[in-house]
JSON list of C-alpha atoms in Angstrom, two decimals:
[
{"chain": "A", "resi": 1, "resn": "MET", "atom": "CA", "xyz": [-0.08, 0.20, -0.24]},
{"chain": "A", "resi": 2, "resn": "LYS", "atom": "CA", "xyz": [3.16, 2.11, 0.39]},
{"chain": "A", "resi": 3, "resn": "LYS", "atom": "CA", "xyz": [4.48, 2.13, -2.63]},
{"chain": "A", "resi": 4, "resn": "SER", "atom": "CA", "xyz": [0.94, 2.67, -3.75]},
{"chain": "A", "resi": 5, "resn": "ILE", "atom": "CA", "xyz": [0.31, 6.17, -2.38]},
{"chain": "A", "resi": 6, "resn": "LEU", "atom": "CA", "xyz": [4.31, 7.48, -2.63]},
{"chain": "A", "resi": 7, "resn": "SER", "atom": "CA", "xyz": [3.69, 6.36, -6.56]},
{"chain": "A", "resi": 8, "resn": "MET", "atom": "CA", "xyz": [0.25, 8.95, -6.68]},
{"chain": "A", "resi": 9, "resn": "ILE", "atom": "CA", "xyz": [2.30, 11.45, -4.78]},
{"chain": "A", "resi": 10, "resn": "SER", "atom": "CA", "xyz": [5.55, 11.09, -6.98]},
{"chain": "A", "resi": 11, "resn": "SER", "atom": "CA", "xyz": [3.32, 11.39, -9.91]},
{"chain": "A", "resi": 12, "resn": "GLY", "atom": "CA", "xyz": [1.61, 14.53, -8.87]},
{"chain": "A", "resi": 13, "resn": "SER", "atom": "CA", "xyz": [-2.32, 13.20, -9.00]},
{"chain": "A", "resi": 14, "resn": "ARG", "atom": "CA", "xyz": [-3.74, 13.50, -5.31]},
{"chain": "A", "resi": 15, "resn": "SER", "atom": "CA", "xyz": [-5.95, 10.65, -4.54]},
{"chain": "A", "resi": 16, "resn": "ILE", "atom": "CA", "xyz": [-8.69, 10.61, -0.95]},
{"chain": "A", "resi": 17, "resn": "ASN", "atom": "CA", "xyz": [-5.75, 8.94, 0.65]},
{"chain": "A", "resi": 18, "resn": "ASP", "atom": "CA", "xyz": [-3.29, 11.74, 0.12]},
{"chain": "A", "resi": 19, "resn": "PRO", "atom": "CA", "xyz": [-3.14, 13.90, 3.49]},
{"chain": "A", "resi": 20, "resn": "ARG", "atom": "CA", "xyz": [-2.92, 16.99, 1.55]},
{"chain": "A", "resi": 21, "resn": "GLU", "atom": "CA", "xyz": [-6.59, 16.39, -0.17]},
{"chain": "A", "resi": 22, "resn": "LEU", "atom": "CA", "xyz": [-8.65, 19.09, 1.60]},
{"chain": "A", "resi": 23, "resn": "TYR", "atom": "CA", "xyz": [-11.51, 18.24, -0.57]},
{"chain": "A", "resi": 24, "resn": "LEU", "atom": "CA", "xyz": [-13.88, 15.64, 0.76]},
{"chain": "A", "resi": 25, "resn": "GLY", "atom": "CA", "xyz": [-15.62, 14.50, -2.54]},
{"chain": "A", "resi": 26, "resn": "LEU", "atom": "CA", "xyz": [-19.22, 13.44, -2.38]},
{"chain": "A", "resi": 27, "resn": "LEU", "atom": "CA", "xyz": [-20.39, 12.99, 1.50]},
{"chain": "A", "resi": 28, "resn": "TYR", "atom": "CA", "xyz": [-24.13, 12.19, 1.48]},
{"chain": "A", "resi": 29, "resn": "PRO", "atom": "CA", "xyz": [-26.55, 11.83, -1.73]},
{"chain": "A", "resi": 30, "resn": "THR", "atom": "CA", "xyz": [-30.43, 11.77, -1.27]},
{"chain": "A", "resi": 31, "resn": "GLU", "atom": "CA", "xyz": [-32.85, 11.58, -3.71]},
{"chain": "A", "resi": 32, "resn": "ASP", "atom": "CA", "xyz": [-33.58, 15.30, -3.57]},
{"chain": "A", "resi": 33, "resn": "TYR", "atom": "CA", "xyz": [-29.89, 16.71, -2.60]},
{"chain": "A", "resi": 34, "resn": "LYS", "atom": "CA", "xyz": [-26.17, 16.13, -2.96]},
{"chain": "A", "resi": 35, "resn": "VAL", "atom": "CA", "xyz": [-23.59, 17.43, -0.07]},
{"chain": "A", "resi": 36, "resn": "TYR", "atom": "CA", "xyz": [-20.59, 17.61, -0.67]},
{"chain": "A", "resi": 37, "resn": "GLY", "atom": "CA", "xyz": [-17.30, 18.40, 1.92]},
{"chain": "A", "resi": 38, "resn": "TYR", "atom": "CA", "xyz": [-14.48, 20.00, 2.30]},
{"chain": "A", "resi": 39, "resn": "VAL", "atom": "CA", "xyz": [-12.26, 20.74, 4.98]},
{"chain": "A", "resi": 40, "resn": "THR", "atom": "CA", "xyz": [-9.15, 23.27, 5.47]},
{"chain": "A", "resi": 41, "resn": "ASN", "atom": "CA", "xyz": [-5.70, 22.09, 7.40]},
{"chain": "A", "resi": 42, "resn": "THR", "atom": "CA", "xyz": [-6.79, 24.48, 10.16]},
{"chain": "A", "resi": 43, "resn": "LYS", "atom": "CA", "xyz": [-9.84, 21.77, 10.83]},
{"chain": "A", "resi": 44, "resn": "VAL", "atom": "CA", "xyz": [-12.59, 24.37, 9.62]},
{"chain": "A", "resi": 45, "resn": "LYS", "atom": "CA", "xyz": [-15.25, 22.59, 7.48]},
{"chain": "A", "resi": 46, "resn": "PHE", "atom": "CA", "xyz": [-17.23, 23.74, 4.76]},
{"chain": "A", "resi": 47, "resn": "VAL", "atom": "CA", "xyz": [-20.10, 22.01, 3.13]},
{"chain": "A", "resi": 48, "resn": "ILE", "atom": "CA", "xyz": [-22.06, 22.63, -0.37]},
{"chain": "A", "resi": 49, "resn": "VAL", "atom": "CA", "xyz": [-25.80, 21.05, -0.93]},
{"chain": "A", "resi": 50, "resn": "VAL", "atom": "CA", "xyz": [-26.60, 21.18, -4.59]},
{"chain": "A", "resi": 51, "resn": "GLU", "atom": "CA", "xyz": [-30.41, 19.70, -5.32]},
{"chain": "A", "resi": 52, "resn": "SER", "atom": "CA", "xyz": [-29.95, 16.25, -7.44]},
{"chain": "A", "resi": 53, "resn": "SER", "atom": "CA", "xyz": [-31.46, 17.57, -10.48]},
{"chain": "A", "resi": 54, "resn": "ASN", "atom": "CA", "xyz": [-28.44, 19.66, -11.26]},
{"chain": "A", "resi": 55, "resn": "THR", "atom": "CA", "xyz": [-26.15, 17.87, -13.50]},
{"chain": "A", "resi": 56, "resn": "GLN", "atom": "CA", "xyz": [-24.44, 20.87, -14.70]},
{"chain": "A", "resi": 57, "resn": "LEU", "atom": "CA", "xyz": [-22.11, 20.61, -11.87]},
{"chain": "A", "resi": 58, "resn": "ARG", "atom": "CA", "xyz": [-19.35, 18.33, -12.02]},
{"chain": "A", "resi": 59, "resn": "ASP", "atom": "CA", "xyz": [-16.67, 17.56, -9.93]},
{"chain": "A", "resi": 60, "resn": "SER", "atom": "CA", "xyz": [-14.12, 19.67, -10.93]},
{"chain": "A", "resi": 61, "resn": "GLU", "atom": "CA", "xyz": [-16.32, 23.00, -10.50]},
{"chain": "A", "resi": 62, "resn": "ILE", "atom": "CA", "xyz": [-17.53, 21.67, -7.13]},
{"chain": "A", "resi": 63, "resn": "ARG", "atom": "CA", "xyz": [-13.74, 21.70, -6.17]},
{"chain": "A", "resi": 64, "resn": "THR", "atom": "CA", "xyz": [-13.37, 25.22, -7.86]},
{"chain": "A", "resi": 65, "resn": "MET", "atom": "CA", "xyz": [-16.22, 26.31, -5.66]},
{"chain": "A", "resi": 66, "resn": "PHE", "atom": "CA", "xyz": [-14.56, 24.99, -2.61]},
{"chain": "A", "resi": 67, "resn": "LYS", "atom": "CA", "xyz": [-11.15, 26.82, -3.24]},
{"chain": "A", "resi": 68, "resn": "THR", "atom": "CA", "xyz": [-12.85, 29.72, -4.04]},
{"chain": "A", "resi": 69, "resn": "LEU", "atom": "CA", "xyz": [-14.92, 29.77, -0.67]},
{"chain": "A", "resi": 70, "resn": "HIS", "atom": "CA", "xyz": [-11.83, 28.70, 1.11]},
{"chain": "A", "resi": 71, "resn": "ASN", "atom": "CA", "xyz": [-9.72, 31.81, -0.82]},
{"chain": "A", "resi": 72, "resn": "ALA", "atom": "CA", "xyz": [-12.63, 34.22, 0.70]},
{"chain": "A", "resi": 73, "resn": "TYR", "atom": "CA", "xyz": [-12.80, 32.91, 4.10]},
{"chain": "A", "resi": 74, "resn": "VAL", "atom": "CA", "xyz": [-9.36, 33.31, 4.35]},
{"chain": "A", "resi": 75, "resn": "SER", "atom": "CA", "xyz": [-9.50, 36.64, 3.00]},
{"chain": "A", "resi": 76, "resn": "VAL", "atom": "CA", "xyz": [-11.96, 37.38, 6.03]},
{"chain": "A", "resi": 77, "resn": "MET", "atom": "CA", "xyz": [-9.65, 36.06, 8.90]},
{"chain": "A", "resi": 78, "resn": "CYS", "atom": "CA", "xyz": [-6.89, 37.97, 7.60]},
{"chain": "A", "resi": 79, "resn": "ASN", "atom": "CA", "xyz": [-8.64, 40.90, 8.38]},
{"chain": "A", "resi": 80, "resn": "PRO", "atom": "CA", "xyz": [-7.35, 42.42, 11.39]},
{"chain": "A", "resi": 81, "resn": "PHE", "atom": "CA", "xyz": [-10.69, 43.67, 12.57]},
{"chain": "A", "resi": 82, "resn": "HIS", "atom": "CA", "xyz": [-12.06, 40.49, 12.69]},
{"chain": "A", "resi": 83, "resn": "VAL", "atom": "CA", "xyz": [-12.68, 38.60, 15.65]},
{"chain": "A", "resi": 84, "resn": "PRO", "atom": "CA", "xyz": [-12.50, 34.79, 15.23]},
{"chain": "A", "resi": 85, "resn": "GLY", "atom": "CA", "xyz": [-15.58, 33.08, 16.62]},
{"chain": "A", "resi": 86, "resn": "ASP", "atom": "CA", "xyz": [-17.64, 36.20, 15.69]},
{"chain": "A", "resi": 87, "resn": "ASN", "atom": "CA", "xyz": [-20.13, 35.66, 12.58]},
{"chain": "A", "resi": 88, "resn": "ILE", "atom": "CA", "xyz": [-18.90, 36.74, 9.53]},
{"chain": "A", "resi": 89, "resn": "THR", "atom": "CA", "xyz": [-19.99, 40.36, 8.19]},
{"chain": "A", "resi": 90, "resn": "SER", "atom": "CA", "xyz": [-17.58, 41.16, 5.42]},
{"chain": "A", "resi": 91, "resn": "ARG", "atom": "CA", "xyz": [-19.50, 41.93, 2.11]},
{"chain": "A", "resi": 92, "resn": "SER", "atom": "CA", "xyz": [-16.72, 40.50, 0.17]},
{"chain": "A", "resi": 93, "resn": "PHE", "atom": "CA", "xyz": [-17.29, 37.09, 1.03]},
{"chain": "A", "resi": 94, "resn": "GLU", "atom": "CA", "xyz": [-20.87, 37.67, 1.19]},
{"chain": "A", "resi": 95, "resn": "LYS", "atom": "CA", "xyz": [-20.63, 38.65, -2.33]},
{"chain": "A", "resi": 96, "resn": "VAL", "atom": "CA", "xyz": [-18.72, 35.68, -3.22]},
{"chain": "A", "resi": 97, "resn": "VAL", "atom": "CA", "xyz": [-20.97, 33.19, -1.74]},
{"chain": "A", "resi": 98, "resn": "SER", "atom": "CA", "xyz": [-24.09, 34.92, -3.43]},
{"chain": "A", "resi": 99, "resn": "GLN", "atom": "CA", "xyz": [-22.03, 34.74, -6.72]},
{"chain": "A", "resi": 100, "resn": "MET", "atom": "CA", "xyz": [-21.99, 30.72, -6.26]},
{"chain": "A", "resi": 101, "resn": "MET", "atom": "CA", "xyz": [-25.65, 30.25, -5.24]},
{"chain": "A", "resi": 102, "resn": "VAL", "atom": "CA", "xyz": [-26.68, 31.77, -8.88]},
{"chain": "A", "resi": 103, "resn": "GLN", "atom": "CA", "xyz": [-27.08, 29.48, -11.25]},
{"chain": "A", "resi": 104, "resn": "ASP", "atom": "CA", "xyz": [-26.52, 30.37, -14.73]}
]
């Protein structure tokens, strides 16, 4: 098993067994919704829920959404005026989240 993990890491591809992989993938599919998960290296967890009928979103697009959300979250946490533990009241963070929720 060690050999297969090492070969995946050296080849540049990341798998679910890779400890550096932040994207958890599909966590819970139901009849109506699909629940995807993402955990940061600081153990902050993000969840995206999409309707099962939405076939336009691919796995790569969900990953991109999580990375965008993670970057926006990091920007909020880097703000020296934000108190960790308080509600996020950033307009730029809200804008990023709102843009992700809009369907084209």
